[in-house]
mmCIF file of C-alpha atoms in Angstrom:
data_model
loop_
_atom_site.group_PDB
_atom_site.id
_atom_site.type_symbol
_atom_site.label_atom_id
_atom_site.label_comp_id
_atom_site.label_asym_id
_atom_site.label_seq_id
_atom_site.Cartn_x
_atom_site.Cartn_y
_atom_site.Cartn_z
ATOM 1 C CA ASP A 1 13.240 57.496 -8.683
ATOM 2 C CA GLN A 2 10.402 59.947 -9.045
ATOM 3 C CA PHE A 3 9.954 63.598 -8.101
ATOM 4 C CA THR A 4 6.802 65.645 -8.570
ATOM 5 C CA GLN A 5 5.803 69.117 -7.420
ATOM 6 C CA GLU A 6 2.783 71.343 -7.925
ATOM 7 C CA PHE A 7 2.166 74.938 -6.881
ATOM 8 C CA ARG A 8 -1.226 76.632 -6.909
ATOM 9 C CA ILE A 9 -2.542 80.092 -6.196
ATOM 10 C CA ALA A 10 -6.290 80.504 -5.726
ATOM 11 C CA SER A 11 -8.633 83.379 -4.971
ATOM 12 C CA GLN A 12 -12.299 83.930 -4.214
ATOM 13 C CA ALA A 13 -12.092 87.220 -6.072
ATOM 14 C CA SER A 14 -15.727 88.103 -5.358
ATOM 15 C CA ASP A 15 -18.969 86.469 -4.274
ATOM 16 C CA GLN A 16 -19.425 85.390 -7.894
ATOM 17 C CA LEU A 17 -15.893 84.757 -9.167
ATOM 18 C CA PHE A 18 -13.347 82.100 -8.160
ATOM 19 C CA TRP A 19 -10.083 81.486 -9.977
ATOM 20 C CA GLN A 20 -6.908 79.486 -9.568
ATOM 21 C CA ALA A 21 -3.658 79.028 -11.481
ATOM 22 C CA GLY A 22 -0.657 76.823 -11.044
ATOM 23 C CA ALA A 23 2.424 75.058 -12.328
ATOM 24 C CA TYR A 24 3.340 71.373 -12.287
ATOM 25 C CA TYR A 25 6.640 69.491 -12.671
ATOM 26 C CA PHE A 26 7.295 65.738 -12.969
ATOM 27 C CA ASP A 27 10.580 63.852 -13.268
ATOM 28 C CA SER A 28 10.877 60.056 -13.303
ATOM 29 C CA LYS A 29 13.728 57.646 -13.950
ATOM 30 C CA PHE A 30 13.728 53.864 -13.742
ATOM 31 C CA SER A 31 15.979 51.090 -15.010
ATOM 32 C CA VAL A 32 15.002 47.674 -16.351
ATOM 33 C CA THR A 33 17.054 44.657 -17.383
ATOM 34 C CA THR A 34 15.782 42.060 -19.868
ATOM 35 C CA THR A 35 17.520 38.666 -19.950
ATOM 36 C CA PRO A 36 16.561 36.560 -23.012
ATOM 37 C CA PHE A 37 19.093 33.835 -21.959
ATOM 38 C CA PHE A 38 20.160 33.090 -25.541
ATOM 39 C CA VAL A 39 22.056 36.419 -25.724
ATOM 40 C CA ALA A 40 23.527 38.805 -23.178
ATOM 41 C CA ALA A 41 21.178 40.878 -21.057
ATOM 42 C CA THR A 42 20.039 44.350 -22.081
ATOM 43 C CA SER A 43 19.802 47.181 -19.529
ATOM 44 C CA LEU A 44 17.980 50.462 -20.162
ATOM 45 C CA THR A 45 17.112 53.535 -18.157
ATOM 46 C CA HIS A 46 13.846 55.297 -19.022
ATOM 47 C CA LYS A 47 13.636 58.997 -18.177
ATOM 48 C CA ASN A 48 10.405 61.025 -18.332
ATOM 49 C CA THR A 49 10.278 64.771 -17.731
ATOM 50 C CA ALA A 50 7.054 66.769 -17.941
ATOM 51 C CA TRP A 51 5.898 70.222 -16.894
ATOM 52 C CA ALA A 52 2.665 72.136 -17.191
ATOM 53 C CA VAL A 53 0.965 75.436 -16.398
ATOM 54 C CA PHE A 54 -2.793 75.683 -15.903
ATOM 55 C CA GLY A 55 -5.648 77.986 -14.949
ATOM 56 C CA HIS A 56 -9.299 77.661 -13.968
ATOM 57 C CA VAL A 57 -12.172 80.146 -13.580
ATOM 58 C CA SER A 58 -15.627 79.612 -12.063
ATOM 59 C CA TYR A 59 -18.297 82.319 -12.270
ATOM 60 C CA ASP A 60 -21.804 82.406 -10.756
ATOM 61 C CA VAL A 61 -23.939 83.949 -13.461
ATOM 62 C CA SER A 62 -26.889 83.842 -11.050
ATOM 63 C CA ASP A 63 -27.918 82.045 -7.878
ATOM 64 C CA ALA A 64 -28.844 79.058 -10.044
ATOM 65 C CA VAL A 65 -26.218 79.011 -12.836
ATOM 66 C CA THR A 66 -22.442 78.548 -12.562
ATOM 67 C CA ILE A 67 -20.083 78.420 -15.536
ATOM 68 C CA SER A 68 -16.546 77.045 -15.239
ATOM 69 C CA GLY A 69 -13.639 76.715 -17.631
ATOM 70 C CA GLY A 70 -9.966 75.882 -17.603
ATOM 71 C CA ALA A 71 -6.919 75.321 -19.786
ATOM 72 C CA ARG A 72 -3.615 73.498 -19.336
ATOM 73 C CA TYR A 73 -0.401 73.558 -21.364
ATOM 74 C CA THR A 74 1.716 70.393 -21.001
ATOM 75 C CA ASP A 75 5.199 69.573 -22.288
ATOM 76 C CA ASP A 76 6.273 65.920 -22.016
ATOM 77 C CA GLU A 77 9.534 64.193 -23.010
ATOM 78 C CA LYS A 78 10.611 60.557 -22.685
ATOM 79 C CA HIS A 79 14.137 59.339 -23.341
ATOM 80 C CA PRO A 80 15.549 55.817 -22.876
ATOM 81 C CA THR A 81 19.281 55.300 -22.452
ATOM 82 C CA VAL A 82 20.926 51.943 -23.191
ATOM 83 C CA GLN A 83 23.499 50.885 -20.585
ATOM 84 C CA ALA A 84 24.230 47.428 -22.010
ATOM 85 C CA SER A 85 23.057 45.632 -25.128
ATOM 86 C CA PRO A 86 24.266 42.695 -27.265
ATOM 87 C CA ILE A 87 23.868 44.890 -30.364
ATOM 88 C CA PRO A 88 24.710 48.568 -30.983
ATOM 89 C CA THR A 89 21.561 50.633 -30.492
ATOM 90 C CA ALA A 90 21.040 54.302 -31.250
ATOM 91 C CA PRO A 91 19.065 56.077 -28.498
ATOM 92 C CA GLU A 92 15.670 57.498 -29.381
ATOM 93 C CA SER A 93 13.378 59.928 -27.619
ATOM 94 C CA VAL A 94 9.783 61.133 -27.962
ATOM 95 C CA SER A 95 8.222 64.422 -26.941
ATOM 96 C CA ASP A 96 5.135 66.514 -27.510
ATOM 97 C CA GLU A 97 3.345 69.587 -26.210
ATOM 98 C CA LYS A 98 -0.381 70.178 -26.152
ATOM 99 C CA VAL A 99 -3.077 72.463 -24.743
ATOM 100 C CA SER A 100 -6.022 70.713 -23.084
ATOM 101 C CA TRP A 101 -9.153 72.450 -21.816
ATOM 102 C CA ASP A 102 -12.604 72.001 -20.338
ATOM 103 C CA LEU A 103 -15.845 73.998 -20.134
ATOM 104 C CA SER A 104 -18.828 73.177 -17.915
ATOM 105 C CA ALA A 105 -22.119 74.617 -16.724
ATOM 106 C CA LEU A 106 -24.112 73.797 -13.588
ATOM 107 C CA PHE A 107 -27.800 74.626 -13.137
ATOM 108 C CA LYS A 108 -29.241 74.388 -9.626
ATOM 109 C CA VAL A 109 -32.880 73.372 -10.004
ATOM 110 C CA SER A 110 -33.290 73.380 -6.215
ATOM 111 C CA ASP A 111 -31.180 72.959 -3.091
ATOM 112 C CA GLN A 112 -31.553 69.174 -3.538
ATOM 113 C CA PHE A 113 -31.260 68.777 -7.328
ATOM 114 C CA ASN A 114 -28.924 70.102 -10.004
ATOM 115 C CA VAL A 115 -28.027 69.290 -13.611
ATOM 116 C CA TYR A 116 -24.719 69.860 -15.385
ATOM 117 C CA GLY A 117 -23.000 69.598 -18.736
ATOM 118 C CA ARG A 118 -19.301 69.390 -19.591
ATOM 119 C CA VAL A 119 -17.149 69.292 -22.708
ATOM 120 C CA ALA A 120 -13.417 68.683 -22.456
ATOM 121 C CA SER A 121 -10.315 67.994 -24.506
ATOM 122 C CA GLY A 122 -7.263 66.102 -23.240
ATOM 123 C CA PHE A 123 -4.200 64.254 -24.463
ATOM 124 C CA ARG A 124 -1.807 61.462 -23.581
ATOM 125 C CA ALA A 125 1.841 62.087 -24.404
ATOM 126 C CA PRO A 126 3.769 59.784 -26.759
ATOM 127 C CA THR A 127 5.085 56.554 -25.272
ATOM 128 C CA ILE A 128 8.269 54.583 -25.885
ATOM 129 C CA GLN A 129 9.409 51.209 -24.572
ATOM 130 C CA GLY A 130 12.767 49.599 -25.254
ATOM 131 C CA ARG A 131 12.129 45.944 -24.442
ATOM 132 C CA ASP A 132 12.472 44.894 -28.086
ATOM 133 C CA ILE A 133 16.095 46.046 -28.129
ATOM 134 C CA ALA A 134 16.892 42.863 -26.179
ATOM 135 C CA PHE A 135 15.446 40.884 -29.110
ATOM 136 C CA PHE A 136 17.350 42.757 -31.867
ATOM 137 C CA GLY A 137 14.453 45.127 -32.593
ATOM 138 C CA ALA A 138 14.029 48.885 -32.496
ATOM 139 C CA PRO A 139 12.297 50.664 -29.586
ATOM 140 C CA SER A 140 8.511 50.562 -29.856
ATOM 141 C CA ILE A 141 6.812 53.974 -30.079
ATOM 142 C CA ALA A 142 3.220 55.214 -29.945
ATOM 143 C CA ASP A 143 2.419 58.794 -30.915
ATOM 144 C CA SER A 144 0.322 61.158 -28.791
ATOM 145 C CA GLU A 145 -3.398 60.484 -28.477
ATOM 146 C CA THR A 146 -6.060 63.153 -28.020
ATOM 147 C CA ILE A 147 -9.609 62.890 -26.708
ATOM 148 C CA ASN A 148 -12.750 65.013 -26.835
ATOM 149 C CA SER A 149 -15.424 64.110 -24.281
ATOM 150 C CA TYR A 150 -18.994 65.224 -23.660
ATOM 151 C CA GLU A 151 -21.135 64.593 -20.587
ATOM 152 C CA VAL A 152 -24.483 65.688 -19.151
ATOM 153 C CA GLY A 153 -25.922 64.522 -15.861
ATOM 154 C CA PHE A 154 -27.645 65.278 -12.588
ATOM 155 C CA LYS A 155 -26.877 65.101 -8.863
ATOM 156 C CA SER A 156 -29.516 64.975 -6.150
ATOM 157 C CA GLN A 157 -30.213 64.475 -2.462
ATOM 158 C CA LEU A 158 -33.774 63.371 -1.800
ATOM 159 C CA ALA A 159 -36.092 62.130 0.941
ATOM 160 C CA GLY A 160 -34.743 64.471 3.588
ATOM 161 C CA ASP A 161 -31.114 63.730 2.559
ATOM 162 C CA ARG A 162 -31.617 59.998 3.128
ATOM 163 C CA VAL A 163 -31.239 59.266 -0.606
ATOM 164 C CA ARG A 164 -28.403 60.432 -2.837
ATOM 165 C CA LEU A 165 -28.959 59.759 -6.559
ATOM 166 C CA ASN A 166 -26.594 60.717 -9.399
ATOM 167 C CA GLY A 167 -26.566 59.892 -13.100
ATOM 168 C CA SER A 168 -24.941 60.887 -16.390
ATOM 169 C CA VAL A 169 -24.691 60.079 -20.094
ATOM 170 C CA PHE A 170 -21.426 60.497 -21.987
ATOM 171 C CA TYR A 171 -19.632 60.242 -25.315
ATOM 172 C CA TYR A 172 -15.936 60.462 -26.127
ATOM 173 C CA ASP A 173 -13.849 60.367 -29.282
ATOM 174 C CA ILE A 174 -10.148 59.379 -29.191
ATOM 175 C CA LYS A 175 -7.783 60.137 -32.070
ATOM 176 C CA ASP A 176 -4.518 58.180 -32.520
ATOM 177 C CA GLN A 177 -5.490 55.881 -29.648
ATOM 178 C CA GLN A 178 -2.490 54.214 -27.987
ATOM 179 C CA LEU A 179 -2.643 50.423 -27.744
ATOM 180 C CA SER A 180 -0.289 47.574 -26.854
ATOM 181 C CA ALA A 181 -0.193 44.671 -29.321
ATOM 182 C CA ILE A 182 1.234 41.449 -27.871
ATOM 183 C CA GLY A 183 1.906 38.410 -30.039
ATOM 184 C CA GLY A 184 3.675 37.151 -33.104
ATOM 185 C CA GLY A 185 6.358 34.513 -33.345
ATOM 186 C CA GLY A 186 8.549 36.314 -30.809
ATOM 187 C CA ASN A 187 5.644 37.246 -28.509
ATOM 188 C CA PHE A 188 6.656 40.875 -28.895
ATOM 189 C CA VAL A 189 5.064 43.850 -27.138
ATOM 190 C CA GLN A 190 4.492 46.566 -29.721
ATOM 191 C CA LEU A 191 3.087 50.028 -29.047
ATOM 192 C CA ILE A 192 0.702 51.063 -31.821
ATOM 193 C CA ASN A 193 -1.796 53.800 -32.643
ATOM 194 C CA ALA A 194 -5.343 53.150 -33.792
ATOM 195 C CA ASP A 195 -6.741 55.823 -36.078
ATOM 196 C CA LYS A 196 -9.746 56.397 -33.828
ATOM 197 C CA GLY A 197 -11.689 55.026 -30.873
ATOM 198 C CA THR A 198 -15.112 55.965 -29.535
ATOM 199 C CA GLY A 199 -17.068 55.314 -26.385
ATOM 200 C CA LYS A 200 -20.596 56.119 -25.245
ATOM 201 C CA GLY A 201 -22.828 55.127 -22.397
ATOM 202 C CA PHE A 202 -24.424 56.106 -19.114
ATOM 203 C CA ASP A 203 -24.031 55.495 -15.405
ATOM 204 C CA VAL A 204 -26.272 55.829 -12.373
ATOM 205 C CA GLU A 205 -25.486 55.450 -8.682
ATOM 206 C CA GLY A 206 -27.548 55.688 -5.530
ATOM 207 C CA GLU A 207 -26.961 55.726 -1.784
ATOM 208 C CA PHE A 208 -29.895 54.865 0.467
ATOM 209 C CA LEU A 209 -30.076 55.316 4.244
ATOM 210 C CA LEU A 210 -32.912 52.884 4.910
ATOM 211 C CA SER A 211 -32.653 53.343 8.678
ATOM 212 C CA ASP A 212 -30.233 54.885 11.151
ATOM 213 C CA ARG A 213 -28.364 51.573 11.112
ATOM 214 C CA PHE A 214 -28.875 50.190 7.612
ATOM 215 C CA MET A 215 -27.376 51.687 4.412
ATOM 216 C CA MET A 216 -27.266 50.371 0.840
ATOM 217 C CA THR A 217 -25.585 51.580 -2.349
ATOM 218 C CA LEU A 218 -26.442 50.596 -5.918
ATOM 219 C CA GLY A 219 -24.546 51.364 -9.105
ATOM 220 C CA TYR A 220 -24.887 50.510 -12.779
ATOM 221 C CA SER A 221 -23.034 51.633 -15.894
ATOM 222 C CA TYR A 222 -23.094 50.865 -19.608
ATOM 223 C CA ASN A 223 -20.043 51.601 -21.758
ATOM 224 C CA ASP A 224 -20.028 50.841 -25.506
ATOM 225 C CA THR A 225 -16.521 51.218 -26.977
ATOM 226 C CA GLU A 226 -15.169 50.610 -30.465
ATOM 227 C CA ILE A 227 -11.801 50.719 -32.238
ATOM 228 C CA LYS A 228 -12.166 52.354 -35.646
ATOM 229 C CA ASP A 229 -9.227 51.693 -37.979
ATOM 230 C CA SER A 230 -9.877 49.598 -41.092
ATOM 231 C CA ALA A 231 -6.144 49.229 -41.827
ATOM 232 C CA LEU A 232 -4.971 48.178 -38.345
ATOM 233 C CA THR A 233 -3.905 44.549 -37.849
ATOM 234 C CA VAL A 234 -1.998 42.807 -35.069
ATOM 235 C CA PRO A 235 -0.317 39.379 -34.952
ATOM 236 C CA PRO A 236 -2.033 36.654 -32.912
ATOM 237 C CA CYS A 237 -0.065 34.392 -30.601
ATOM 238 C CA GLY A 238 2.995 32.857 -32.232
ATOM 239 C CA SER A 239 2.346 29.389 -30.822
ATOM 240 C CA GLY A 240 -0.847 29.020 -32.837
ATOM 241 C CA MET A 241 -2.555 27.618 -29.719
ATOM 242 C CA CYS A 242 -4.993 30.507 -29.281
ATOM 243 C CA THR A 243 -8.431 30.892 -30.851
ATOM 244 C CA VAL A 244 -8.625 34.080 -32.934
ATOM 245 C CA LEU A 245 -12.181 35.383 -33.255
ATOM 246 C CA ASP A 246 -11.277 38.327 -35.495
ATOM 247 C CA SER A 247 -10.959 38.018 -39.252
ATOM 248 C CA LEU A 248 -7.407 37.493 -40.550
ATOM 249 C CA ASP A 249 -5.672 39.271 -43.403
ATOM 250 C CA GLY A 250 -3.476 37.618 -46.020
ATOM 251 C CA ASN A 251 -0.491 37.630 -43.641
ATOM 252 C CA GLY A 252 -2.370 35.871 -40.852
ATOM 253 C CA ASN A 253 -2.741 39.022 -38.739
ATOM 254 C CA ALA A 254 -5.964 39.814 -36.898
ATOM 255 C CA ILE A 255 -8.111 42.718 -38.138
ATOM 256 C CA ILE A 256 -9.189 44.525 -34.954
ATOM 257 C CA ASP A 257 -11.351 47.215 -36.564
ATOM 258 C CA GLY A 258 -14.683 47.218 -34.702
ATOM 259 C CA ASN A 259 -13.345 45.537 -31.555
ATOM 260 C CA SER A 260 -14.219 46.978 -28.164
ATOM 261 C CA PHE A 261 -11.440 48.426 -26.015
ATOM 262 C CA VAL A 262 -9.369 45.943 -24.050
ATOM 263 C CA GLN A 263 -10.438 45.661 -20.393
ATOM 264 C CA ALA A 264 -13.406 47.985 -20.930
ATOM 265 C CA PRO A 265 -16.471 46.089 -19.617
ATOM 266 C CA LYS A 266 -19.746 46.880 -21.359
ATOM 267 C CA TYR A 267 -21.770 46.489 -18.129
ATOM 268 C CA ILE A 268 -20.786 47.070 -14.500
ATOM 269 C CA ALA A 269 -23.167 46.618 -11.564
ATOM 270 C CA THR A 270 -22.357 47.063 -7.868
ATOM 271 C CA VAL A 271 -24.299 46.549 -4.638
ATOM 272 C CA THR A 272 -23.206 47.148 -1.045
ATOM 273 C CA ALA A 273 -25.086 46.849 2.234
ATOM 274 C CA ARG A 274 -24.034 47.852 5.754
ATOM 275 C CA TYR A 275 -25.782 47.297 9.083
ATOM 276 C CA GLY A 276 -24.297 48.733 12.276
ATOM 277 C CA ILE A 277 -25.053 48.046 15.941
ATOM 278 C CA PRO A 278 -23.751 50.496 18.590
ATOM 279 C CA MET A 279 -21.601 48.631 21.110
ATOM 280 C CA GLY A 280 -19.757 50.309 23.979
ATOM 281 C CA ASN A 281 -17.635 53.164 22.637
ATOM 282 C CA GLY A 282 -17.674 51.658 19.143
ATOM 283 C CA GLU A 283 -19.817 49.686 16.761
ATOM 284 C CA LEU A 284 -20.318 46.138 15.539
ATOM 285 C CA PHE A 285 -21.141 46.205 11.845
ATOM 286 C CA PHE A 286 -21.866 43.760 9.045
ATOM 287 C CA PHE A 287 -20.923 44.670 5.497
ATOM 288 C CA THR A 288 -21.199 43.007 2.081
ATOM 289 C CA ASP A 289 -19.940 44.168 -1.306
ATOM 290 C CA TRP A 290 -20.962 42.646 -4.671
ATOM 291 C CA ALA A 291 -19.740 43.553 -8.147
ATOM 292 C CA PHE A 292 -20.507 42.211 -11.621
ATOM 293 C CA GLN A 293 -19.042 43.124 -14.996
#
């Protein structure tokens, strides 16, 4: 079961000033049963309650320059309750509260071209999962993570609005990055925190109306990520049937310092093409979509 609600109030206070403020509430509850077969099943209910208040201001310094900023206070709490377990288990809960913010500036070079810059801070609340209770372990917990991100880029419409071209470069720094480590003799799922993680790269995308019937889009991005925690190790698969490329410590655990983020491709390229033929009251069209990562 999940319930969420947000209220906002917004005002164009003047020709130069726009502001908005609001409040947010989230409540979620779900139950999960784990059946290891060699012992009785374990049933848990996970409850997550969060609320936030936020505000945003945008001000036109001139016809060409707009400055925007916002802040958000968030309070998040997660609490699992054990309904049935083969062993006595004390309930645990995690909670945290943080202020996140962003500040940006937009410079309109012309009606068809603008550049922008943005710096922002955000956070992910602590996480808890109780699956290991079914295997005589304690709940797995990851502390809050925080991120600072920086981005500059441009947006444009060219060639009589027949070409749209956008691009940006970015960098972000994550502290106490939340990760899931899966492995070991019991194939456990453990929530862990890496000391730090970084990412940097660029992306560019274009939309081209080559004729009234033929349109193409092109996109490319580069994303270089790295886990930075010299003391962090995780167990490889318990079966011993996997090939571990990382160095191992004295306990046979993999040293993941320097690894890229999981499921974070370094390169992504996309191409689409669409050709349409008017037909009756509608259209016959041909479309293709290609992606590489």
